[in-house]
Every structure is written in C-alpha cells, then in structure tokens.
PDB file of C-alpha atoms in Angstrom:
ATOM      1  CA  GLU A   1       2.838  82.197 -46.640  1.00 61.00           C
ATOM      2  CA  LYS A   2       1.104  81.294 -43.384  1.00 69.00           C
ATOM      3  CA  TYR A   3      -2.019  80.082 -45.210  1.00 69.00           C
ATOM      4  CA  LYS A   4       0.129  78.114 -47.650  1.00 70.00           C
ATOM      5  CA  GLY A   5       1.923  76.437 -44.767  1.00 67.00           C
ATOM      6  CA  GLU A   6      -1.343  75.457 -43.097  1.00 72.00           C
ATOM      7  CA  ILE A   7      -2.674  73.889 -46.318  1.00 75.00           C
ATOM      8  CA  LEU A   8       0.547  71.898 -46.767  1.00 70.00           C
ATOM      9  CA  LEU A   9       0.384  70.640 -43.184  1.00 71.00           C
ATOM     10  CA  GLN A  10      -3.222  69.532 -43.657  1.00 73.00           C
ATOM     11  CA  ARG A  11      -2.371  67.638 -46.826  1.00 73.00           C
ATOM     12  CA  ILE A  12       0.640  65.780 -45.442  1.00 68.00           C
ATOM     13  CA  SER A  13      -1.332  64.892 -42.283  1.00 70.00           C
ATOM     14  CA  ARG A  14      -3.987  63.249 -44.476  1.00 70.00           C
ATOM     15  CA  LEU A  15      -1.228  61.183 -46.055  1.00 66.00           C
ATOM     16  CA  ASN A  16       0.135  60.197 -42.626  1.00 67.00           C
ATOM     17  CA  LEU A  17       3.446  61.933 -43.330  1.00 64.00           C
ATOM     18  CA  GLN A  18       5.655  63.797 -40.895  1.00 64.00           C
ATOM     19  CA  GLU A  19       6.252  67.540 -41.122  1.00 62.00           C
ATOM     20  CA  GLU A  20       9.925  66.856 -41.957  1.00 61.00           C
ATOM     21  CA  PHE A  21       8.703  65.498 -45.319  1.00 59.00           C
ATOM     22  CA  LEU A  22       8.411  69.104 -46.541  1.00 60.00           C
ATOM     23  CA  ILE A  23      12.158  69.660 -46.056  1.00 61.00           C
ATOM     24  CA  PRO A  24      13.820  66.303 -46.803  1.00 63.00           C
ATOM     25  CA  LEU A  25      17.345  67.748 -46.921  1.00 58.00           C
ATOM     26  CA  ILE A  26      18.895  70.390 -44.699  1.00 61.00           C
ATOM     27  CA  LEU A  27      21.961  71.986 -46.266  1.00 61.00           C
ATOM     28  CA  GLN A  28      24.721  73.084 -43.929  1.00 65.00           C
ATOM     29  CA  GLU A  29      27.767  75.081 -44.983  1.00 67.00           C
ATOM     30  CA  GLU A  30      31.073  73.743 -43.714  1.00 63.00           C
ATOM     31  CA  ASN A  31      34.585  74.962 -44.453  1.00 53.00           C
ATOM     32  CA  ILE A  32      36.729  71.920 -45.300  1.00 52.00           C
ATOM     33  CA  ALA A  33      39.910  73.901 -45.990  1.00 50.00           C
ATOM     34  CA  THR A  34      42.907  72.965 -43.877  1.00 50.00           C
ATOM     35  CA  ALA A  35      44.484  75.398 -41.422  1.00 50.00           C
ATOM     36  CA  GLU A  36      47.450  75.813 -43.789  1.00 53.00           C
ATOM     37  CA  LYS A  37      45.191  76.793 -46.695  1.00 55.00           C
ATOM     38  CA  ILE A  38      43.244  79.236 -44.549  1.00 53.00           C
ATOM     39  CA  THR A  39      46.468  80.840 -43.376  1.00 55.00           C
ATOM     40  CA  GLY A  40      47.888  80.853 -46.909  1.00 54.00           C
ATOM     41  CA  SER A  41      44.830  82.651 -48.246  1.00 62.00           C
ATOM     42  CA  PHE A  42      45.066  85.178 -45.419  1.00 61.00           C
ATOM     43  CA  LEU A  43      48.780  85.816 -45.968  1.00 68.00           C
ATOM     44  CA  ALA A  44      48.376  85.976 -49.757  1.00 69.00           C
ATOM     45  CA  VAL A  45      46.180  89.054 -49.372  1.00 72.00           C
ATOM     46  CA  ILE A  46      48.519  91.238 -47.306  1.00 80.00           C
ATOM     47  CA  LEU A  47      52.021  89.748 -47.340  1.00 83.00           C
ATOM     48  CA  PRO A  48      53.026  90.482 -50.990  1.00 85.00           C
ATOM     49  CA  TYR A  49      52.068  94.138 -50.571  1.00 85.00           C
ATOM     50  CA  LEU A  50      53.970  94.419 -47.285  1.00 86.00           C
ATOM     51  CA  ILE A  51      57.073  92.737 -48.724  1.00 88.00           C
ATOM     52  CA  ILE A  52      57.259  95.149 -51.651  1.00 89.00           C
ATOM     53  CA  ILE A  53      56.681  98.255 -49.529  1.00 90.00           C
ATOM     54  CA  LEU A  54      59.235  97.194 -46.904  1.00 90.00           C
ATOM     55  CA  ILE A  55      61.862  96.418 -49.567  1.00 92.00           C
ATOM     56  CA  PHE A  56      61.615  99.835 -51.200  1.00 91.00           C
ATOM     57  CA  ALA A  57      61.236 101.716 -47.920  1.00 89.00           C
ATOM     58  CA  GLY A  58      64.377 100.034 -46.579  1.00 89.00           C
ATOM     59  CA  ALA A  59      66.384 100.691 -49.750  1.00 92.00           C
ATOM     60  CA  MET A  60      65.427 104.323 -50.340  1.00 92.00           C
ATOM     61  CA  HIS A  61      67.334 106.088 -47.560  1.00 91.00           C
ATOM     62  CA  THR A  62      70.480 103.991 -47.876  1.00 92.00           C
ATOM     63  CA  ALA A  63      70.627 104.353 -51.668  1.00 94.00           C
ATOM     64  CA  VAL A  64      70.252 108.130 -51.435  1.00 93.00           C
ATOM     65  CA  ASP A  65      72.805 108.465 -48.635  1.00 92.00           C
ATOM     66  CA  ILE A  66      75.597 106.484 -50.331  1.00 92.00           C
ATOM     67  CA  THR A  67      75.178 108.263 -53.672  1.00 91.00           C
ATOM     68  CA  ALA A  68      73.716 111.766 -53.517  1.00 90.00           C
ATOM     69  CA  GLY A  69      74.717 112.013 -49.856  1.00 91.00           C
ATOM     70  CA  GLU A  70      78.365 111.402 -50.728  1.00 90.00           C
ATOM     71  CA  LYS A  71      78.166 114.143 -53.337  1.00 88.00           C
ATOM     72  CA  GLU A  72      76.974 116.618 -50.718  1.00 88.00           C
ATOM     73  CA  ARG A  73      79.641 115.556 -48.219  1.00 87.00           C
ATOM     74  CA  GLY A  74      82.372 115.633 -50.870  1.00 83.00           C
ATOM     75  CA  THR A  75      83.545 112.109 -50.072  1.00 84.00           C
ATOM     76  CA  ILE A  76      82.822 110.618 -53.480  1.00 84.00           C
ATOM     77  CA  ALA A  77      86.192 111.794 -54.832  1.00 81.00           C
ATOM     78  CA  THR A  78      87.929 109.429 -52.399  1.00 82.00           C
ATOM     79  CA  LEU A  79      86.297 106.466 -54.114  1.00 82.00           C
ATOM     80  CA  LEU A  80      87.252 107.680 -57.567  1.00 81.00           C
ATOM     81  CA  VAL A  81      90.998 107.724 -56.802  1.00 82.00           C
ATOM     82  CA  SER A  82      90.960 104.190 -55.394  1.00 81.00           C
ATOM     83  CA  GLN A  83      92.341 101.197 -57.298  1.00 84.00           C
ATOM     84  CA  ILE A  84      88.949  99.605 -57.942  1.00 87.00           C
ATOM     85  CA  SER A  85      86.838  99.949 -61.061  1.00 89.00           C
ATOM     86  CA  ARG A  86      83.654 101.981 -61.316  1.00 88.00           C
ATOM     87  CA  LEU A  87      81.660  98.781 -61.834  1.00 91.00           C
ATOM     88  CA  GLU A  88      83.012  97.356 -58.582  1.00 92.00           C
ATOM     89  CA  ILE A  89      82.111 100.568 -56.745  1.00 91.00           C
ATOM     90  CA  VAL A  90      78.551 100.479 -58.062  1.00 93.00           C
ATOM     91  CA  LEU A  91      78.253  96.758 -57.294  1.00 94.00           C
ATOM     92  CA  GLY A  92      79.430  97.392 -53.741  1.00 93.00           C
ATOM     93  CA  LYS A  93      76.854 100.133 -53.274  1.00 94.00           C
ATOM     94  CA  CYS A  94      74.092  97.955 -54.724  1.00 95.00           C
ATOM     95  CA  PHE A  95      74.992  94.999 -52.500  1.00 95.00           C
ATOM     96  CA  ALA A  96      75.034  97.275 -49.451  1.00 95.00           C
ATOM     97  CA  VAL A  97      71.569  98.581 -50.324  1.00 95.00           C
ATOM     98  CA  MET A  98      70.335  95.037 -50.979  1.00 95.00           C
ATOM     99  CA  LEU A  99      71.587  93.845 -47.592  1.00 95.00           C
ATOM    100  CA  ILE A 100      70.004  96.715 -45.679  1.00 94.00           C
ATOM    101  CA  SER A 101      66.778  96.486 -47.688  1.00 93.00           C
ATOM    102  CA  PHE A 102      66.467  92.745 -47.090  1.00 92.00           C
ATOM    103  CA  THR A 103      67.269  93.113 -43.386  1.00 93.00           C
ATOM    104  CA  SER A 104      64.713  95.904 -43.070  1.00 90.00           C
ATOM    105  CA  MET A 105      62.068  93.746 -44.716  1.00 89.00           C
ATOM    106  CA  VAL A 106      62.782  90.730 -42.488  1.00 88.00           C
ATOM    107  CA  LEU A 107      62.730  92.809 -39.307  1.00 90.00           C
ATOM    108  CA  GLY A 108      59.561  94.586 -40.417  1.00 86.00           C
ATOM    109  CA  LEU A 109      57.756  91.317 -41.119  1.00 82.00           C
ATOM    110  CA  PHE A 110      59.028  89.846 -37.859  1.00 84.00           C
ATOM    111  CA  GLY A 111      57.697  92.828 -35.921  1.00 82.00           C
ATOM    112  CA  LEU A 112      54.310  92.675 -37.643  1.00 76.00           C
ATOM    113  CA  THR A 113      54.049  88.917 -37.068  1.00 73.00           C
ATOM    114  CA  LEU A 114      54.973  89.291 -33.410  1.00 78.00           C
ATOM    115  CA  ALA A 115      52.409  92.059 -32.950  1.00 74.00           C
ATOM    116  CA  PHE A 116      49.744  89.938 -34.668  1.00 67.00           C
ATOM    117  CA  LEU A 117      50.470  86.877 -32.549  1.00 66.00           C
ATOM    118  CA  LEU A 118      50.494  88.897 -29.329  1.00 71.00           C
ATOM    119  CA  GLY A 119      47.204  90.523 -30.287  1.00 62.00           C
ATOM    120  CA  ALA A 120      45.719  87.133 -31.131  1.00 54.00           C
ATOM    121  CA  SER A 121      46.830  85.648 -27.797  1.00 57.00           C
ATOM    122  CA  ILE A 122      45.308  88.577 -25.903  1.00 56.00           C
ATOM    123  CA  ALA A 123      42.067  88.155 -27.838  1.00 49.00           C
ATOM    124  CA  GLY A 124      41.974  84.454 -27.008  1.00 49.00           C
ATOM    125  CA  GLY A 125      43.617  83.065 -30.115  1.00 50.00           C
ATOM    126  CA  ILE A 126      42.466  82.634 -33.685  1.00 50.00           C
ATOM    127  CA  GLU A 127      40.821  79.364 -34.609  1.00 50.00           C
ATOM    128  CA  GLY A 128      42.078  77.552 -37.679  1.00 48.00           C
ATOM    129  CA  VAL A 129      45.230  79.599 -38.176  1.00 51.00           C
ATOM    130  CA  ASN A 130      48.536  77.827 -38.697  1.00 53.00           C
ATOM    131  CA  PHE A 131      51.582  79.822 -39.740  1.00 54.00           C
ATOM    132  CA  GLY A 132      53.497  76.825 -41.062  1.00 57.00           C
ATOM    133  CA  ILE A 133      55.094  77.387 -44.494  1.00 68.00           C
ATOM    134  CA  SER A 134      56.919  74.553 -46.231  1.00 74.00           C
ATOM    135  CA  ILE A 135      60.661  74.709 -46.925  1.00 82.00           C
ATOM    136  CA  ASN A 136      59.929  74.406 -50.641  1.00 85.00           C
ATOM    137  CA  THR A 137      57.680  77.473 -50.537  1.00 82.00           C
ATOM    138  CA  ILE A 138      60.269  79.468 -48.571  1.00 84.00           C
ATOM    139  CA  PHE A 139      62.953  78.576 -51.136  1.00 89.00           C
ATOM    140  CA  LEU A 140      60.753  79.706 -54.030  1.00 90.00           C
ATOM    141  CA  LEU A 141      59.849  82.910 -52.185  1.00 89.00           C
ATOM    142  CA  PHE A 142      63.554  83.728 -51.829  1.00 90.00           C
ATOM    143  CA  LEU A 143      64.123  82.814 -55.477  1.00 91.00           C
ATOM    144  CA  VAL A 144      61.626  85.496 -56.503  1.00 92.00           C
ATOM    145  CA  LEU A 145      62.678  87.871 -53.732  1.00 92.00           C
ATOM    146  CA  PHE A 146      66.368  88.093 -54.692  1.00 93.00           C
ATOM    147  CA  PRO A 147      65.942  89.716 -58.135  1.00 94.00           C
ATOM    148  CA  LEU A 148      63.252  92.028 -56.730  1.00 94.00           C
ATOM    149  CA  VAL A 149      65.629  93.335 -54.043  1.00 94.00           C
ATOM    150  CA  GLY A 150      68.365  93.645 -56.675  1.00 94.00           C
ATOM    151  CA  LEU A 151      66.028  95.542 -58.982  1.00 94.00           C
ATOM    152  CA  ALA A 152      65.002  98.003 -56.266  1.00 94.00           C
ATOM    153  CA  SER A 153      68.610  98.571 -55.192  1.00 95.00           C
ATOM    154  CA  ALA A 154      70.002  99.059 -58.709  1.00 95.00           C
ATOM    155  CA  VAL A 155      67.264 101.483 -59.767  1.00 95.00           C
ATOM    156  CA  LEU A 156      67.526 103.573 -56.592  1.00 95.00           C
ATOM    157  CA  VAL A 157      71.341 103.676 -56.759  1.00 95.00           C
ATOM    158  CA  MET A 158      71.168 104.788 -60.393  1.00 95.00           C
ATOM    159  CA  VAL A 159      68.740 107.578 -59.501  1.00 94.00           C
ATOM    160  CA  GLY A 160      70.909 108.612 -56.540  1.00 93.00           C
ATOM    161  CA  ILE A 161      74.027 108.814 -58.729  1.00 92.00           C
ATOM    162  CA  PHE A 162      72.220 110.977 -61.266  1.00 92.00           C
ATOM    163  CA  ALA A 163      70.848 113.424 -58.664  1.00 91.00           C
ATOM    164  CA  ARG A 164      72.847 116.482 -57.591  1.00 88.00           C
ATOM    165  CA  ASN A 165      72.001 116.234 -53.909  1.00 90.00           C
ATOM    166  CA  ILE A 166      69.805 114.432 -51.399  1.00 91.00           C
ATOM    167  CA  ARG A 167      66.846 116.738 -51.959  1.00 92.00           C
ATOM    168  CA  GLU A 168      66.883 116.179 -55.714  1.00 92.00           C
ATOM    169  CA  ALA A 169      67.300 112.430 -55.257  1.00 92.00           C
ATOM    170  CA  SER A 170      64.307 112.357 -52.918  1.00 92.00           C
ATOM    171  CA  SER A 171      62.204 114.232 -55.468  1.00 93.00           C
ATOM    172  CA  TYR A 172      63.104 111.619 -58.106  1.00 93.00           C
ATOM    173  CA  ILE A 173      62.561 108.634 -55.829  1.00 93.00           C
ATOM    174  CA  THR A 174      59.184 109.744 -54.444  1.00 92.00           C
ATOM    175  CA  PRO A 175      57.303 109.072 -57.742  1.00 93.00           C
ATOM    176  CA  ILE A 176      59.030 105.681 -57.974  1.00 92.00           C
ATOM    177  CA  TYR A 177      57.871 104.838 -54.471  1.00 91.00           C
ATOM    178  CA  MET A 178      54.321 105.989 -55.248  1.00 91.00           C
ATOM    179  CA  LEU A 179      54.313 103.808 -58.372  1.00 91.00           C
ATOM    180  CA  THR A 180      55.476 100.899 -56.220  1.00 89.00           C
ATOM    181  CA  VAL A 181      52.615 101.467 -53.785  1.00 87.00           C
ATOM    182  CA  PHE A 182      50.157 101.678 -56.696  1.00 88.00           C
ATOM    183  CA  LEU A 183      51.365  98.391 -58.201  1.00 86.00           C
ATOM    184  CA  GLY A 184      51.207  96.797 -54.764  1.00 81.00           C
ATOM    185  CA  VAL A 185      47.591  97.880 -54.350  1.00 82.00           C
ATOM    186  CA  ILE A 186      46.721  96.497 -57.791  1.00 82.00           C
ATOM    187  CA  SER A 187      48.294  93.159 -56.905  1.00 76.00           C
ATOM    188  CA  VAL A 188      46.027  92.647 -53.876  1.00 73.00           C
ATOM    189  CA  SER A 189      42.867  93.509 -55.804  1.00 72.00           C
ATOM    190  CA  GLN A 190      40.436  90.612 -55.857  1.00 63.00           C
ATOM    191  CA  GLY A 191      38.986  89.138 -59.036  1.00 63.00           C
ATOM    192  CA  MET A 192      41.779  90.294 -61.353  1.00 67.00           C
ATOM    193  CA  GLU A 193      42.315  88.045 -64.350  1.00 67.00           C
ATOM    194  CA  LEU A 194      46.012  87.275 -64.771  1.00 72.00           C
ATOM    195  CA  THR A 195      47.612  87.200 -68.205  1.00 76.00           C
ATOM    196  CA  GLY A 196      51.121  86.227 -69.231  1.00 77.00           C
ATOM    197  CA  LYS A 197      52.060  89.835 -70.007  1.00 83.00           C
ATOM    198  CA  MET A 198      51.430  90.882 -66.406  1.00 84.00           C
ATOM    199  CA  PHE A 199      54.387  88.765 -65.291  1.00 88.00           C
ATOM    200  CA  LEU A 200      56.673  90.952 -67.397  1.00 89.00           C
ATOM    201  CA  VAL A 201      55.817  94.028 -65.314  1.00 88.00           C
ATOM    202  CA  PRO A 202      58.371  94.579 -62.519  1.00 89.00           C
ATOM    203  CA  ILE A 203      57.076  94.572 -58.938  1.00 89.00           C
ATOM    204  CA  LEU A 204      53.612  93.501 -60.088  1.00 89.00           C
ATOM    205  CA  ASN A 205      54.934  90.145 -61.280  1.00 90.00           C
ATOM    206  CA  SER A 206      56.691  89.424 -57.970  1.00 90.00           C
ATOM    207  CA  SER A 207      53.567  90.268 -56.007  1.00 88.00           C
ATOM    208  CA  PHE A 208      51.455  87.896 -58.097  1.00 88.00           C
ATOM    209  CA  VAL A 209      53.980  85.071 -57.709  1.00 90.00           C
ATOM    210  CA  PHE A 210      54.186  85.663 -53.937  1.00 88.00           C
ATOM    211  CA  LYS A 211      50.416  85.419 -53.848  1.00 86.00           C
ATOM    212  CA  GLU A 212      50.376  82.148 -55.784  1.00 86.00           C
ATOM    213  CA  LEU A 213      53.105  80.563 -53.654  1.00 86.00           C
ATOM    214  CA  LEU A 214      51.437  81.480 -50.365  1.00 81.00           C
ATOM    215  CA  MET A 215      48.213  79.891 -51.614  1.00 81.00           C
ATOM    216  CA  GLY A 216      50.090  76.684 -52.427  1.00 80.00           C
ATOM    217  CA  LYS A 217      50.050  77.177 -56.201  1.00 85.00           C
ATOM    218  CA  ILE A 218      53.347  76.671 -58.022  1.00 87.00           C
ATOM    219  CA  TYR A 219      53.435  77.769 -61.662  1.00 89.00           C
ATOM    220  CA  TRP A 220      56.994  77.424 -62.895  1.00 91.00           C
ATOM    221  CA  ASN A 221      56.378  79.489 -66.019  1.00 92.00           C
ATOM    222  CA  HIS A 222      55.275  82.439 -63.864  1.00 92.00           C
ATOM    223  CA  ILE A 223      58.278  82.027 -61.565  1.00 93.00           C
ATOM    224  CA  LEU A 224      60.785  81.820 -64.433  1.00 94.00           C
ATOM    225  CA  ILE A 225      59.279  84.770 -66.323  1.00 94.00           C
ATOM    226  CA  THR A 226      59.253  86.888 -63.162  1.00 94.00           C
ATOM    227  CA  PHE A 227      62.818  85.920 -62.213  1.00 94.00           C
ATOM    228  CA  SER A 228      64.143  86.587 -65.722  1.00 95.00           C
ATOM    229  CA  ALA A 229      62.291  89.886 -66.222  1.00 94.00           C
ATOM    230  CA  ASN A 230      63.427  91.326 -62.896  1.00 94.00           C
ATOM    231  CA  MET A 231      67.021  90.149 -63.353  1.00 95.00           C
ATOM    232  CA  ILE A 232      67.211  91.714 -66.820  1.00 95.00           C
ATOM    233  CA  ILE A 233      65.825  95.050 -65.625  1.00 95.00           C
ATOM    234  CA  ALA A 234      68.106  94.987 -62.570  1.00 95.00           C
ATOM    235  CA  GLY A 235      71.075  94.325 -64.868  1.00 95.00           C
ATOM    236  CA  LEU A 236      70.124  97.222 -67.143  1.00 96.00           C
ATOM    237  CA  ALA A 237      69.770  99.531 -64.139  1.00 95.00           C
ATOM    238  CA  LEU A 238      73.177  98.379 -62.875  1.00 95.00           C
ATOM    239  CA  LEU A 239      74.778  99.114 -66.251  1.00 95.00           C
ATOM    240  CA  GLY A 240      73.058 102.510 -66.307  1.00 95.00           C
ATOM    241  CA  ALA A 241      74.355 103.323 -62.826  1.00 93.00           C
ATOM    242  CA  THR A 242      77.890 102.259 -63.818  1.00 93.00           C
ATOM    243  CA  ARG A 243      77.750 104.393 -66.953  1.00 93.00           C
ATOM    244  CA  LEU A 244      76.641 107.424 -64.937  1.00 91.00           C
ATOM    245  CA  PHE A 245      79.429 106.773 -62.433  1.00 90.00           C
ATOM    246  CA  THR A 246      82.031 107.054 -65.203  1.00 88.00           C
ATOM    247  CA  LYS A 247      80.891 110.562 -66.149  1.00 88.00           C
ATOM    248  CA  GLU A 248      82.509 113.290 -64.071  1.00 84.00           C
ATOM    249  CA  GLU A 249      80.004 115.848 -65.363  1.00 86.00           C
ATOM    250  CA  VAL A 250      77.314 113.821 -63.603  1.00 84.00           C
ATOM    251  CA  LEU A 251      79.266 113.146 -60.410  1.00 83.00           C
ATOM    252  CA  PHE A 252      80.474 116.704 -59.859  1.00 81.00           C
ATOM    253  CA  ARG A 253      77.696 118.794 -61.333  1.00 76.00           C
ATOM    254  CA  SER A 254      76.252 121.470 -59.083  1.00 68.00           C
TER     255      SER A 254
END
C-alpha cells in the first residue's frame, strides 16, 4: 500500500495535479432526522413493552382480590343478595380493575420518565431528544389502549371468579402474565416482518400499533383491526365471567 501510494503521488505530480485529486469526494455521515423522530424511535423500542407489563401488573392483584379474595373472606354472598344483576356486578368489578390498572400504568410511566429526565439532567442532558408527542398521536394511543385495558381486566376477573381462592387464582394468572411478557419481548424484536394476521393476536397487536404511532406512522387498517380484535375478545371474556358468576357451584366450591 505504501509503495502504491508513492507511485500514485509521483504520477499526479508529473501531471501537475494536487494530492486531493486522488480523493475528489469526502463522504460524511450526518443524521438529518428531527428531534421528534429520534425520540419517537427511542420510545417505540421500550414504551410498548412497558405499557403492556404495567397494565397487567396493575390489574393482577386487584382482579384476584375482588374475586377470589372475596370468596376467601366470605363477602361474595353479600353481592349475590343485592338488587343488581350478575352482569352489573361483573361490569363493576371489571371497571374497577380497569381504573386501577390504567392509573398504575400512568403512574409507572410518569415515575420512569421522571427518573430518566433527572438522570439525563445529572449527566448533562441528552442532545437531540424532544419528548413532544402530538395530540393526534395521544388520542390514537388511548384509542388502542382502552380495549387492551378492558381485555386484561375481563380476562383476569374471569380467571379470579373461576378460582377457589387467591392461591389458585395466582397459579392461573402467572402463566398468563408470562405469556404477556413473552409477547411483549417479541414485539420489541428488531427486523420482524409484520403481516395482517399478527394484528389479530391480542397484546401483540397493541404493541405493534403503539410502536407505529410513536414512530409517526398511522395505519388505520392496523388500528381498526387491533381495536376490533381486542374489543371482541374482551367482550367474550366479560360474557364468560358473567356466566361463571351465575353458577353457585363455581362461586361456592371449596
């Protein structure tokens, strides 16, 4: 290489050319993405996974306590003699779980964001990071989030009603939670080719749509399929929970 360079220098000197003639163009790599796109790409990697985990983690304990927990405490009979229907009881339990699950998720994300910002300020800040998310994106995130929270609440309430006690309910819910974690990990995997059928899979579909929205990509067919699929499954779980709640052999079995 050294000999080759010397020969080239000799030849261009004979032609009265400058050394820069050997390298006419110098390529420089420059990131032209805006701060919003950089932040969106960063959030799209971790935020969908965190949202799903926080939703299920927040719903698990409440769902078990107001179903299997009431069986253990013997307070479920009080509800059965009230003047409200079994469907209304189950709906009330599901809405309570949804509220606590959603609140838990919001507080969890707020705490993580605060910790991140404090860490960034201590480290001297992070260049090119802007946490601005448009109102339109926030609305679409909530549109996808609502049926996901409803799905988690209805499924966990149904499992809690079926279980004899808190211990049995926990043993049923643990595999569900592990499956949720597994689907969350799959959703953040890079290089995965998305197909239409993937948006029919609960949890996985929401994570993919969250990812797309945070990156500034709005695909209405994905949003509608995800919303519809999760609402249908949540409705089926709600009907299943109501059906179980009408069976005394399930409610009072030991």
